PDB file of C-alpha atoms and ligand atoms in Angstrom:
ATOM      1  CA  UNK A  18       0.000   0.000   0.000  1.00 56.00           C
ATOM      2  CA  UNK A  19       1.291   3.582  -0.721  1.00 70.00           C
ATOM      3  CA  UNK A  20      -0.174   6.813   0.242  1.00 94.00           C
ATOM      4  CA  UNK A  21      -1.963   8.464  -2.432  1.00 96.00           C
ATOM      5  CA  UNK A  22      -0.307  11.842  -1.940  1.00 98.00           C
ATOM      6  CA  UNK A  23       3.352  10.480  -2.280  1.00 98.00           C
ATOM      7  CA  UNK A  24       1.956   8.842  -5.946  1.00 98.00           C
ATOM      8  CA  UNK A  25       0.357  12.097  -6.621  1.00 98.00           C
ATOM      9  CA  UNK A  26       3.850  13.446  -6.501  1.00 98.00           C
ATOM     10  CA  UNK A  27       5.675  10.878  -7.874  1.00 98.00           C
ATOM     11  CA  UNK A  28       2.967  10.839 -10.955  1.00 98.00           C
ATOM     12  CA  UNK A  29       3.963  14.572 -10.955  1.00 98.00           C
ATOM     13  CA  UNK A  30       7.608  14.219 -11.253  1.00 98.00           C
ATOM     14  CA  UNK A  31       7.119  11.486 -13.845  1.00 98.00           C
ATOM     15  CA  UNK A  32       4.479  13.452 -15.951  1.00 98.00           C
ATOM     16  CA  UNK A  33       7.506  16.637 -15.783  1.00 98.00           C
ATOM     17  CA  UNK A  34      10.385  14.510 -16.804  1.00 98.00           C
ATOM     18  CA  UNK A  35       8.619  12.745 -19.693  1.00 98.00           C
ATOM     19  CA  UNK A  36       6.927  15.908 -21.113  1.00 98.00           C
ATOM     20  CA  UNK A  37      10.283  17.950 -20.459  1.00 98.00           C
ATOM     21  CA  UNK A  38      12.513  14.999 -21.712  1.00 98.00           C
ATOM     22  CA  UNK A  39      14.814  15.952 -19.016  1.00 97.00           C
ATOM     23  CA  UNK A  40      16.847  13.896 -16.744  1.00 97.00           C
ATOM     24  CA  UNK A  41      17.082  13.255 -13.115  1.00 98.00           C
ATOM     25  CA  UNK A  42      13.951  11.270 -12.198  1.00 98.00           C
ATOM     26  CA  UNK A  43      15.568   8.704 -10.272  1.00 98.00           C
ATOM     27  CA  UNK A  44      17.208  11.404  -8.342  1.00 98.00           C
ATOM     28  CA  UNK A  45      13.921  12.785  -7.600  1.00 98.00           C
ATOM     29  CA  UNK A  46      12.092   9.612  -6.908  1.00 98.00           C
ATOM     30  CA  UNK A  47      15.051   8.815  -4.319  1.00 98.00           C
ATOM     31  CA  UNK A  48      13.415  12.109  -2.168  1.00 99.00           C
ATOM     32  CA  UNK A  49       9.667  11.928  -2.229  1.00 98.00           C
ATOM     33  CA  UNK A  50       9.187  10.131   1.079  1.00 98.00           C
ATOM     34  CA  UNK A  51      11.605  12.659   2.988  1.00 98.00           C
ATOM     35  CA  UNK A  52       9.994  15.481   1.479  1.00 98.00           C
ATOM     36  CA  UNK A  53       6.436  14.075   2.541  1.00 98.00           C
ATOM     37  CA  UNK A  54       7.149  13.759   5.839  1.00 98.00           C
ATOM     38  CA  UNK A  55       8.460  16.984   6.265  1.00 98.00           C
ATOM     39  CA  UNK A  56       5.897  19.171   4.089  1.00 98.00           C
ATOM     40  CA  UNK A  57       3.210  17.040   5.698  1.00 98.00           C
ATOM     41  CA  UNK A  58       3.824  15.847   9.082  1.00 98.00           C
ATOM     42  CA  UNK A  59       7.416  18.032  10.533  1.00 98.00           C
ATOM     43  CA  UNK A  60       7.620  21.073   9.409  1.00 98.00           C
ATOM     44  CA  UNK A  61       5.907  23.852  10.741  1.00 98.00           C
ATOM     45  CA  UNK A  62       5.213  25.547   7.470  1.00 98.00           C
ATOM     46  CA  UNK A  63       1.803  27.814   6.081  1.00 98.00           C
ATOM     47  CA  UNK A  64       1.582  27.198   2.509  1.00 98.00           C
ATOM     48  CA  UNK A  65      -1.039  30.705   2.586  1.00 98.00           C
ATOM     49  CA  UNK A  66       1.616  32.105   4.715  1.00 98.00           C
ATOM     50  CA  UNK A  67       4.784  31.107   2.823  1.00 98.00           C
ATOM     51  CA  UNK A  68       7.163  33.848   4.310  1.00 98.00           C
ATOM     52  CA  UNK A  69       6.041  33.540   8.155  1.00 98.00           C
ATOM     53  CA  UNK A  70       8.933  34.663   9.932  1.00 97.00           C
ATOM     54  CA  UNK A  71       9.144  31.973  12.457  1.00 98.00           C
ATOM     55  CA  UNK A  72       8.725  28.897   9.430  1.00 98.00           C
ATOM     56  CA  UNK A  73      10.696  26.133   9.076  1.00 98.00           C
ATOM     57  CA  UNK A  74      12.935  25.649   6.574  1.00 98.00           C
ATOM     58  CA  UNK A  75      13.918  23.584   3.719  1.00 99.00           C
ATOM     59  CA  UNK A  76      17.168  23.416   1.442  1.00 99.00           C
ATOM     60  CA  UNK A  77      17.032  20.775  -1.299  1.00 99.00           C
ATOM     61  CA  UNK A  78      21.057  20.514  -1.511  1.00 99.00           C
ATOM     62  CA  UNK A  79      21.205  18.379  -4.375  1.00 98.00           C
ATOM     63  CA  UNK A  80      19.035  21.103  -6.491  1.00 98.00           C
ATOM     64  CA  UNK A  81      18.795  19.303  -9.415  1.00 98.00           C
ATOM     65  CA  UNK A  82      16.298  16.747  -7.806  1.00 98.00           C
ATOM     66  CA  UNK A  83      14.231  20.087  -8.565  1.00 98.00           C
ATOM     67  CA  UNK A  84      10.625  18.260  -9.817  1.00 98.00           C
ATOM     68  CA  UNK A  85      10.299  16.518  -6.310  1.00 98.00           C
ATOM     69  CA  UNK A  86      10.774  19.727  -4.525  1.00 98.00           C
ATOM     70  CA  UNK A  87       8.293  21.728  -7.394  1.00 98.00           C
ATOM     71  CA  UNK A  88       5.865  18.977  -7.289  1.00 98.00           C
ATOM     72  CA  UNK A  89       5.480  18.152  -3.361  1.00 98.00           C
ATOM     73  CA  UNK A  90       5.330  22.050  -3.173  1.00 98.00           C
ATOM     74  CA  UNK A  91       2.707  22.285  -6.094  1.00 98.00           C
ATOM     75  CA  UNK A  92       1.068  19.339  -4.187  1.00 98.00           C
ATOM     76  CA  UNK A  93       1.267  20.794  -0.605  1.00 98.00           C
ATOM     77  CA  UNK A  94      -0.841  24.272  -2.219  1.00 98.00           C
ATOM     78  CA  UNK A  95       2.193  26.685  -2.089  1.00 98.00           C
ATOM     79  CA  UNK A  96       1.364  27.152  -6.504  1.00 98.00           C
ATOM     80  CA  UNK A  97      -1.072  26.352  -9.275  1.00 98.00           C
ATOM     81  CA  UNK A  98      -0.150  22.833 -10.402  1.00 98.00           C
ATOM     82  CA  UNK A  99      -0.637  23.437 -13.803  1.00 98.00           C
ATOM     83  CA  UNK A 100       2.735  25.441 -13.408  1.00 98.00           C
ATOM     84  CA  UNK A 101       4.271  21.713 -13.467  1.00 98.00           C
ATOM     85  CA  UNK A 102       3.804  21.559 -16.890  1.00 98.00           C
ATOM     86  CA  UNK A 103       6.188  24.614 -17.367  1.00 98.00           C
ATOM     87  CA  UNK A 104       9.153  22.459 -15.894  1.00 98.00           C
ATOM     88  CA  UNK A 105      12.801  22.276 -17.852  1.00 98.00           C
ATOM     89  CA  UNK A 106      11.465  23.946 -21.023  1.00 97.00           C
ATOM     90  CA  UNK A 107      12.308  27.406 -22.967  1.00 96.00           C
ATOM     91  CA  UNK A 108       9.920  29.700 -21.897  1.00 95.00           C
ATOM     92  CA  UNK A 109       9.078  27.616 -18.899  1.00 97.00           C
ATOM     93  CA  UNK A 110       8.516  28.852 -14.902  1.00 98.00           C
ATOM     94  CA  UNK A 111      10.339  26.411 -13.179  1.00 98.00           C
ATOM     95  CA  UNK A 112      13.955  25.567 -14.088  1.00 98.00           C
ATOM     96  CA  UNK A 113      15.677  22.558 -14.370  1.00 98.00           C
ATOM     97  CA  UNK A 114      17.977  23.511 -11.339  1.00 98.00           C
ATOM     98  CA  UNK A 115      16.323  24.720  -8.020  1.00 98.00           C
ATOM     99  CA  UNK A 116      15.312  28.830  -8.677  1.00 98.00           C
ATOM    100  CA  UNK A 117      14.107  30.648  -5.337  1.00 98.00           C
ATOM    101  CA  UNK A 118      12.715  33.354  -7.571  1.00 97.00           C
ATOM    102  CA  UNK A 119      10.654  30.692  -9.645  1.00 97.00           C
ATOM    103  CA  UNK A 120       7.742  30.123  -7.017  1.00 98.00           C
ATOM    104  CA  UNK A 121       6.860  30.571  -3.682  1.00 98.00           C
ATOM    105  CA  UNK A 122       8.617  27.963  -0.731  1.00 98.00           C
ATOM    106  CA  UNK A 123      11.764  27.362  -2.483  1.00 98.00           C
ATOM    107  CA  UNK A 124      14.274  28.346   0.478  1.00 98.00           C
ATOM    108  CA  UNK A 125      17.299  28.833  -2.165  1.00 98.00           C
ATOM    109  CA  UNK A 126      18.822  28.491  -5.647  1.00 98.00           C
ATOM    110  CA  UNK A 127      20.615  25.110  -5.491  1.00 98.00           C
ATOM    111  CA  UNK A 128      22.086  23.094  -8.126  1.00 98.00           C
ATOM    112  CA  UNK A 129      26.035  23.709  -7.885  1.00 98.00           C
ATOM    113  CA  UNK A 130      26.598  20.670  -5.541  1.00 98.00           C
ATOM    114  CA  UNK A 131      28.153  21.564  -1.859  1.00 98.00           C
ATOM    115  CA  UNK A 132      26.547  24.659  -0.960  1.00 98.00           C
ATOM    116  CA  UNK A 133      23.409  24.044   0.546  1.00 98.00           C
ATOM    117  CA  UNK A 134      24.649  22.897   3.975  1.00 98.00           C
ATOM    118  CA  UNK A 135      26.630  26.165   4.420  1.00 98.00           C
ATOM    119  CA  UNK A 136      23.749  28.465   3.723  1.00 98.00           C
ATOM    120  CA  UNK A 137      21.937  26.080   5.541  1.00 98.00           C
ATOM    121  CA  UNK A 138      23.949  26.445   8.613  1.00 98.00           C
ATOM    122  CA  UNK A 139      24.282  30.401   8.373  1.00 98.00           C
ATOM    123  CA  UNK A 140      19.945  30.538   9.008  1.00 98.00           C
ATOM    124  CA  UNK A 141      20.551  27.845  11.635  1.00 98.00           C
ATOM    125  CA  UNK A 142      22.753  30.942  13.107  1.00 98.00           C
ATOM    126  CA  UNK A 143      20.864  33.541  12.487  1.00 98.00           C
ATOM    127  CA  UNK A 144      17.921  32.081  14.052  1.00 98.00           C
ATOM    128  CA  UNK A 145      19.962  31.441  17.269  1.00 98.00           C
ATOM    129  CA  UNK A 146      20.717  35.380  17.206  1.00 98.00           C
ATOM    130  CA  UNK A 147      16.824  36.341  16.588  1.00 98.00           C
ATOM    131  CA  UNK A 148      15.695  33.893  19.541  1.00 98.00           C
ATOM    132  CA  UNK A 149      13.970  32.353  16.497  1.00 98.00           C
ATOM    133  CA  UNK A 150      12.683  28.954  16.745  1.00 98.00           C
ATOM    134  CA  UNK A 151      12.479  27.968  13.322  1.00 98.00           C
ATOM    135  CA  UNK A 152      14.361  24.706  12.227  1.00 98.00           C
ATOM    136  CA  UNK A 153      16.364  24.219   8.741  1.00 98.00           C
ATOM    137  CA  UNK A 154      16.452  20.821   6.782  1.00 99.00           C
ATOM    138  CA  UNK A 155      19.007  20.517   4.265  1.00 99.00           C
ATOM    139  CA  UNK A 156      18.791  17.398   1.857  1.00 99.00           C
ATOM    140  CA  UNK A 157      22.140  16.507   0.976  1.00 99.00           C
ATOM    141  CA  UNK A 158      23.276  13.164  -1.800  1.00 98.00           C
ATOM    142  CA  UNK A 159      25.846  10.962  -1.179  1.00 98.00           C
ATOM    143  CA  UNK A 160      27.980  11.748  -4.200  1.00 98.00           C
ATOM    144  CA  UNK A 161      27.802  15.663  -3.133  1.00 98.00           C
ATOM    145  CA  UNK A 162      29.401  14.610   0.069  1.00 98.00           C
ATOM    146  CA  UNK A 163      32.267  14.645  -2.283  1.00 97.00           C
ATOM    147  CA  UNK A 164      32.499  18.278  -1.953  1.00 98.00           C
ATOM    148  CA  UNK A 165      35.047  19.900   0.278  1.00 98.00           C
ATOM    149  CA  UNK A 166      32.956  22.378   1.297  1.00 98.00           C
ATOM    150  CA  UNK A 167      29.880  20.342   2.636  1.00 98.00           C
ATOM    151  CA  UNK A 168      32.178  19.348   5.667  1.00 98.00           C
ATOM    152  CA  UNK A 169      33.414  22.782   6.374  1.00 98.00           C
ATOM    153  CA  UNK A 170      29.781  23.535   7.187  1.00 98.00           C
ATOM    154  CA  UNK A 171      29.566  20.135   8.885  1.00 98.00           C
ATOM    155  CA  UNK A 172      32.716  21.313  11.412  1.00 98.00           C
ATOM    156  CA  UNK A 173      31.462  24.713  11.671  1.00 98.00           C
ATOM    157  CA  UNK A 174      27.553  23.344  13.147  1.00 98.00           C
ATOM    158  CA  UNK A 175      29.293  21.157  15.180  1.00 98.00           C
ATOM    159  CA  UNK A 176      31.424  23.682  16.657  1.00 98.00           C
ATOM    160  CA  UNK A 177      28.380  25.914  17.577  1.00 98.00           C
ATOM    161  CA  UNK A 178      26.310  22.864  18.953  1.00 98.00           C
ATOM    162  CA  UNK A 179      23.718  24.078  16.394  1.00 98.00           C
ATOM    163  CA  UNK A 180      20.183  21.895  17.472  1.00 97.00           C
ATOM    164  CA  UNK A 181      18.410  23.615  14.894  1.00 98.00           C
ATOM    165  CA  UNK A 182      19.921  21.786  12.077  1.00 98.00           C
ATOM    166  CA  UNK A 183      19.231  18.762  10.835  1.00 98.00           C
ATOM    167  CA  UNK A 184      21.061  17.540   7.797  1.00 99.00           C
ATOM    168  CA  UNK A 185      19.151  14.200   5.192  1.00 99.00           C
ATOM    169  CA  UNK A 186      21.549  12.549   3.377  1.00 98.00           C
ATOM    170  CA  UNK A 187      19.736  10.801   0.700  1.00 98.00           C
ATOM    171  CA  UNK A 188      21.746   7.298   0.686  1.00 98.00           C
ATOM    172  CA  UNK A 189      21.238   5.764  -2.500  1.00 98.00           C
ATOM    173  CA  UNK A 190      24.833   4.746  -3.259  1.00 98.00           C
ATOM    174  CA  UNK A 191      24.661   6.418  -7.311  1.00 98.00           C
ATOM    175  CA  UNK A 192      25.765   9.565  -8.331  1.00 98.00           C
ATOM    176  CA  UNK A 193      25.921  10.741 -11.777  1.00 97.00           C
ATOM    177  CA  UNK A 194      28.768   8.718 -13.129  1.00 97.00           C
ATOM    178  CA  UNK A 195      28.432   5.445 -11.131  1.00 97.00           C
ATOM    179  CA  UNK A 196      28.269   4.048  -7.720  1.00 98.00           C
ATOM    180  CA  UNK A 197      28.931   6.404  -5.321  1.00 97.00           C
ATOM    181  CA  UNK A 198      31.238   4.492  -3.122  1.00 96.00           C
ATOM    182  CA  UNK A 199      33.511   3.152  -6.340  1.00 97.00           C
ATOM    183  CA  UNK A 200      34.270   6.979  -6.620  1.00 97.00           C
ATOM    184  CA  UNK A 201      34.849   8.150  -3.554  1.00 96.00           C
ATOM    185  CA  UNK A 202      34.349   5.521  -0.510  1.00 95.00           C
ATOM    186  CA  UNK A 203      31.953   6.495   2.030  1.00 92.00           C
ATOM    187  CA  UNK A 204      31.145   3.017   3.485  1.00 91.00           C
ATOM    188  CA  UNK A 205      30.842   4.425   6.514  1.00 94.00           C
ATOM    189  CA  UNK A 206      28.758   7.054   6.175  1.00 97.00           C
ATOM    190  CA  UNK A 207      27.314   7.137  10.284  1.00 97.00           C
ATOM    191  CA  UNK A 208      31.041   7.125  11.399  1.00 98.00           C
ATOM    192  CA  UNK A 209      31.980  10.202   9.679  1.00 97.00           C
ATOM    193  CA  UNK A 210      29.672  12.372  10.849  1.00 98.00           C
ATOM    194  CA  UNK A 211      29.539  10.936  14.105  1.00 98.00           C
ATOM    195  CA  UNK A 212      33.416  11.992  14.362  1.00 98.00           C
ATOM    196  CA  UNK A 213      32.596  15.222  13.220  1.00 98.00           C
ATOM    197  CA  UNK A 214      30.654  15.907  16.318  1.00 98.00           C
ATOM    198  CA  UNK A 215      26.867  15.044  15.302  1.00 98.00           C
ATOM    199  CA  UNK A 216      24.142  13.094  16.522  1.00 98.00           C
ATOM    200  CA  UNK A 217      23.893  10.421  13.717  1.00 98.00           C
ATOM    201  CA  UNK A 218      20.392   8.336  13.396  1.00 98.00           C
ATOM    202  CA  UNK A 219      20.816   5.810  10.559  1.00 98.00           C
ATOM    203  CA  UNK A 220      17.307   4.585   8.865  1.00 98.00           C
ATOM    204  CA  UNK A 221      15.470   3.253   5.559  1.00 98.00           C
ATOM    205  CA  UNK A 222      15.014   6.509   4.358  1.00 98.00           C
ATOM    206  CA  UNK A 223      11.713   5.084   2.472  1.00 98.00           C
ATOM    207  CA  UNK A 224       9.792   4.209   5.569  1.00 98.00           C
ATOM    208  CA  UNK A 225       7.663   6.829   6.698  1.00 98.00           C
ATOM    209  CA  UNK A 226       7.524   5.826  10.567  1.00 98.00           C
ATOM    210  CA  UNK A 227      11.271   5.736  10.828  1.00 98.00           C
ATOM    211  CA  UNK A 228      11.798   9.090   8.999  1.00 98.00           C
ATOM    212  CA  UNK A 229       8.911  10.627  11.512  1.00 98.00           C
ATOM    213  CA  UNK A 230      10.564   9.001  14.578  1.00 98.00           C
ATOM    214  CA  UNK A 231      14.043  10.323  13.141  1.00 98.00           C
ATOM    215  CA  UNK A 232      12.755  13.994  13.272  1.00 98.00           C
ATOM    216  CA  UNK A 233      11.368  13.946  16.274  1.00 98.00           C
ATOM    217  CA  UNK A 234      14.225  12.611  18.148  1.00 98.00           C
ATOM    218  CA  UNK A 235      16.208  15.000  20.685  1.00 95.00           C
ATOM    219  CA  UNK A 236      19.400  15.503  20.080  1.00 93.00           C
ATOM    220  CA  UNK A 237      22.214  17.495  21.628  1.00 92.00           C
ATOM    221  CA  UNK A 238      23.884  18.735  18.836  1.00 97.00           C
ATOM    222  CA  UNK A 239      23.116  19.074  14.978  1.00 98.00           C
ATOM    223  CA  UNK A 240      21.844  15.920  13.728  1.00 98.00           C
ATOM    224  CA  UNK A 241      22.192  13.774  10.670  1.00 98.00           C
ATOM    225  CA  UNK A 242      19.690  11.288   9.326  1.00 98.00           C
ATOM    226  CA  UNK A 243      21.279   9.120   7.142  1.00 98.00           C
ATOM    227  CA  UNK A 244      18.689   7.737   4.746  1.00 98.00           C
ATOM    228  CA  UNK A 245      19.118   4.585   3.293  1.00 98.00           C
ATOM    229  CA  UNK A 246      17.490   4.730  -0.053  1.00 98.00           C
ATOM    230  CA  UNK A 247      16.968   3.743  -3.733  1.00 98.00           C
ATOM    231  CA  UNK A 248      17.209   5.944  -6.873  1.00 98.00           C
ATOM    232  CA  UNK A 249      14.292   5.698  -8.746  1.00 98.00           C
ATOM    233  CA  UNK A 250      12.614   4.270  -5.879  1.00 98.00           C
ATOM    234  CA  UNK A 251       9.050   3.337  -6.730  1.00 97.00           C
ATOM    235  CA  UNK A 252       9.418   2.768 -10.454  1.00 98.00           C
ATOM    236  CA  UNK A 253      10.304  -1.183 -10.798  1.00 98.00           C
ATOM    237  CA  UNK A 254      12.705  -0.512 -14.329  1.00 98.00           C
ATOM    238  CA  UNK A 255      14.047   2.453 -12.937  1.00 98.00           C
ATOM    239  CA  UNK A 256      15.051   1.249  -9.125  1.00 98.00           C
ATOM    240  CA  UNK A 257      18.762   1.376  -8.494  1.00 98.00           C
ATOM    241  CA  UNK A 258      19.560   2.202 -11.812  1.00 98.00           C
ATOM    242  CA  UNK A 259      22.308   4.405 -12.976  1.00 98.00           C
ATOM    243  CA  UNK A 260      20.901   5.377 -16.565  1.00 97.00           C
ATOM    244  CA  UNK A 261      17.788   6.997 -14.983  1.00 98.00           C
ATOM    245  CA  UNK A 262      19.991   9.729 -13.583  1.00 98.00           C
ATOM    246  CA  UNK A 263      20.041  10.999 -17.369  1.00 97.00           C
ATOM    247  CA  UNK A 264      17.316   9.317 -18.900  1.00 97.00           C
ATOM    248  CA  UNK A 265      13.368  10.695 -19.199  1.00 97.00           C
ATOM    249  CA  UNK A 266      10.573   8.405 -19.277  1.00 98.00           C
ATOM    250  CA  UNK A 267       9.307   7.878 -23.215  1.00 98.00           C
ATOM    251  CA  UNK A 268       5.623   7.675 -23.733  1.00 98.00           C
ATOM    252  CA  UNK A 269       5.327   3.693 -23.394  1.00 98.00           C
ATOM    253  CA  UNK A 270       7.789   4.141 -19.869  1.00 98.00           C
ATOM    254  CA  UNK A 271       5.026   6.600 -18.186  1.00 98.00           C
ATOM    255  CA  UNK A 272       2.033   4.587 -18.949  1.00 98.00           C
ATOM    256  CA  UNK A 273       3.872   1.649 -17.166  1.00 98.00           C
ATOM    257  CA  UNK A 274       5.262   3.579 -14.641  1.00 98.00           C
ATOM    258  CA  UNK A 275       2.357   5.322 -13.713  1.00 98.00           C
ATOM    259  CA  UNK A 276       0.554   2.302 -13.830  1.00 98.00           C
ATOM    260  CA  UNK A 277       2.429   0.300 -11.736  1.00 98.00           C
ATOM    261  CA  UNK A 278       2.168   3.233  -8.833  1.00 97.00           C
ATOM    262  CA  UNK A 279      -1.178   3.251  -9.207  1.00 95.00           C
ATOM    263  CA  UNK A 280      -1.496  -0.516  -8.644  1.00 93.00           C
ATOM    264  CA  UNK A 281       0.214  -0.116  -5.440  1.00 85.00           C
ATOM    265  CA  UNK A 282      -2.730   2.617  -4.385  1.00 82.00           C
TER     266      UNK A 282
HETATM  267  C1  TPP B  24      29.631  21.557  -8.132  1.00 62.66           C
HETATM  268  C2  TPP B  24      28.994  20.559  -9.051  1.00 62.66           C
HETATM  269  N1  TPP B  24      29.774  19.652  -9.671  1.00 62.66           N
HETATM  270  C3  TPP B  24      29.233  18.758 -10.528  1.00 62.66           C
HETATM  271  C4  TPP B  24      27.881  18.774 -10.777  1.00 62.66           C
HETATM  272  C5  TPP B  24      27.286  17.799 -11.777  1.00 62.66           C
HETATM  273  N2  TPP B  24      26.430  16.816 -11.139  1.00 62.66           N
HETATM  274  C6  TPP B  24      25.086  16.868 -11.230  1.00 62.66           C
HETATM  275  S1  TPP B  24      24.314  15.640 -10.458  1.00 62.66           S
HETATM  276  C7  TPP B  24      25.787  14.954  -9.968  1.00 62.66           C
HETATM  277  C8  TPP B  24      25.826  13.696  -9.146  1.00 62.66           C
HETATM  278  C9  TPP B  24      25.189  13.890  -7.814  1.00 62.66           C
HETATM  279  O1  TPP B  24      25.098  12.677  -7.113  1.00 62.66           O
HETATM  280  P1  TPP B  24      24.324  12.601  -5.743  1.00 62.66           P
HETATM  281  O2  TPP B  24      24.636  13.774  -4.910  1.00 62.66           O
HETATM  282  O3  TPP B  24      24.591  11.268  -5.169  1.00 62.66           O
HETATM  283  O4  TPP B  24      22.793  12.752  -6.169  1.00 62.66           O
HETATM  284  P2  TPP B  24      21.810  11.668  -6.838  1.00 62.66           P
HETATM  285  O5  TPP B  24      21.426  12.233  -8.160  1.00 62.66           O
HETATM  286  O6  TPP B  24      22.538  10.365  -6.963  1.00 62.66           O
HETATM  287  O7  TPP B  24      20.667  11.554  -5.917  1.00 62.66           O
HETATM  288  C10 TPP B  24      26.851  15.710 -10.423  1.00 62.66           C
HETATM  289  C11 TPP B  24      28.265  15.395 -10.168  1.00 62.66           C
HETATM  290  C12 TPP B  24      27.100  19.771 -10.117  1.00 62.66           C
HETATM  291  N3  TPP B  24      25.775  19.851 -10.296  1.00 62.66           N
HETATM  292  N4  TPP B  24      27.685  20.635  -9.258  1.00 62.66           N
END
């Protein structure tokens, strides 16, 4: 059984990727069950409301997983949905890499991998110096771990004891290239952050309970979920596959993909 508003997203990001013919769908399908728990059951968040001072907020790192941010967003009532269908194209609304001027609830412009954590960190901060108690998520992948400067930010939160952090990383083991640990080895992935001086909670990043229970733990000092999970989760021909970083879904590839979600409804 799946939840009918994580396949209304995933139909979403299929629908934009196919009509688009652009790539990353497996990136995005690796997300959708983080970003429903958070947009639907964590953050405190008013999609009629979208610049409340004291919101939560969200920083898709890995920015060019853009359609599962636009379409849980779409989803969640911050815009029209029909602005989906102006995704990756010339002319379009919403670009292909993460644009914070595009549409409402997009915290910041990501797509250059390694940057999100350290803007990330800097609200954490300034929240701490306005007394406000707002909370920052920052979705990070495994292969942008690879990036110097994601664990600059990493020591820097640690240093501060930030609590109002909490770092995803989205654990799929692919990047764009190939398996993520054949290119740079981050077996293990808990141990490293735990010696950088975080609280590290280690789950299946596709389970909805365990992501909940993740979020609402205490901790002490910034935490990190790592999230065990599968590119193109969802999508049988597309699970754990490294050509669906690139790839869109032809015409004969959505019907059966959006079939086979619906047939676990
Ligand atoms: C600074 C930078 N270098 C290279 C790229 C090109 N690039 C786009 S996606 C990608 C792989 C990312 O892998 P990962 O973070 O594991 O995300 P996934 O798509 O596997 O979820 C790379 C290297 C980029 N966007 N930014």
């Amino acid at each position: 059984m799946s939840n009918e508003t994580i396949v209304n997203i995933k139909k979403s990001i299929l629908h934009m990727t196919h009509y688009s013919k652009s790539s990353h769908v497996g990136t995005s399908l690796s997300i959708v069950d983080i970003l429903y728990v958070l947009y639907y059951r964590i953050m405190n968040i008013d999609p009629a409301n979208p610049k409340m001072p004291n919101r939560d907020k969200f920083i898709l790192s890995k920015g060019h997983g853009s359609a599962a941010l636009y379409a849980t967003l779409a989803e969640r009532g911050f815009f029209n949905k029909e602005l989906l269908d102006r995704y990756y194209i010339d002319y379009g609304v919403l670009p292909g890499h993460l644009d914070m001027e595009a549409v409402q609830g997009i915290e910041l412009s990501t797509g250059s991998l390694g940057h999100g954590l350290s803007v990330g960190v800097g609200m954490a901060i300034a929240n701490k110096l306005d007394n406000n108690d707002g909370k920052v998520y920052v979705v990070l992948g495994d292969g942008e771990c690879n990036e110097g400067s994601v664990w600059e930010a990493v020591m820097l939160a640690a240093t501060l004891r930030l609590q109002n952090i909490t770092v995803i990383i989205d654990y799929n083991k692919l990047q764009g290239f190939g398996r993520t640990n054949e290119i740079i080895n981050q077996e293990n992935m808990a141990e490293r952050w735990k010696a950088f001086g975080w609280d590290v909670i280690e789950i299946d990043g596709h389970n909805l309970q365990q992501l909940e229970k993740a979020f609402n733990s205490k901790a002490e000092r910034p935490k990190a979920i790592i999230a065990h999970t599968i590119k193109g989760n969802g999508i049988s021909f597309m699970a754990d596959q490294l050509d669906w970083h690139y790839r869109s879904p032809n015409e004969d590839q959505l019907v059966a993909a959006i079939k086979e979600l619906e047939g676990k409804l």
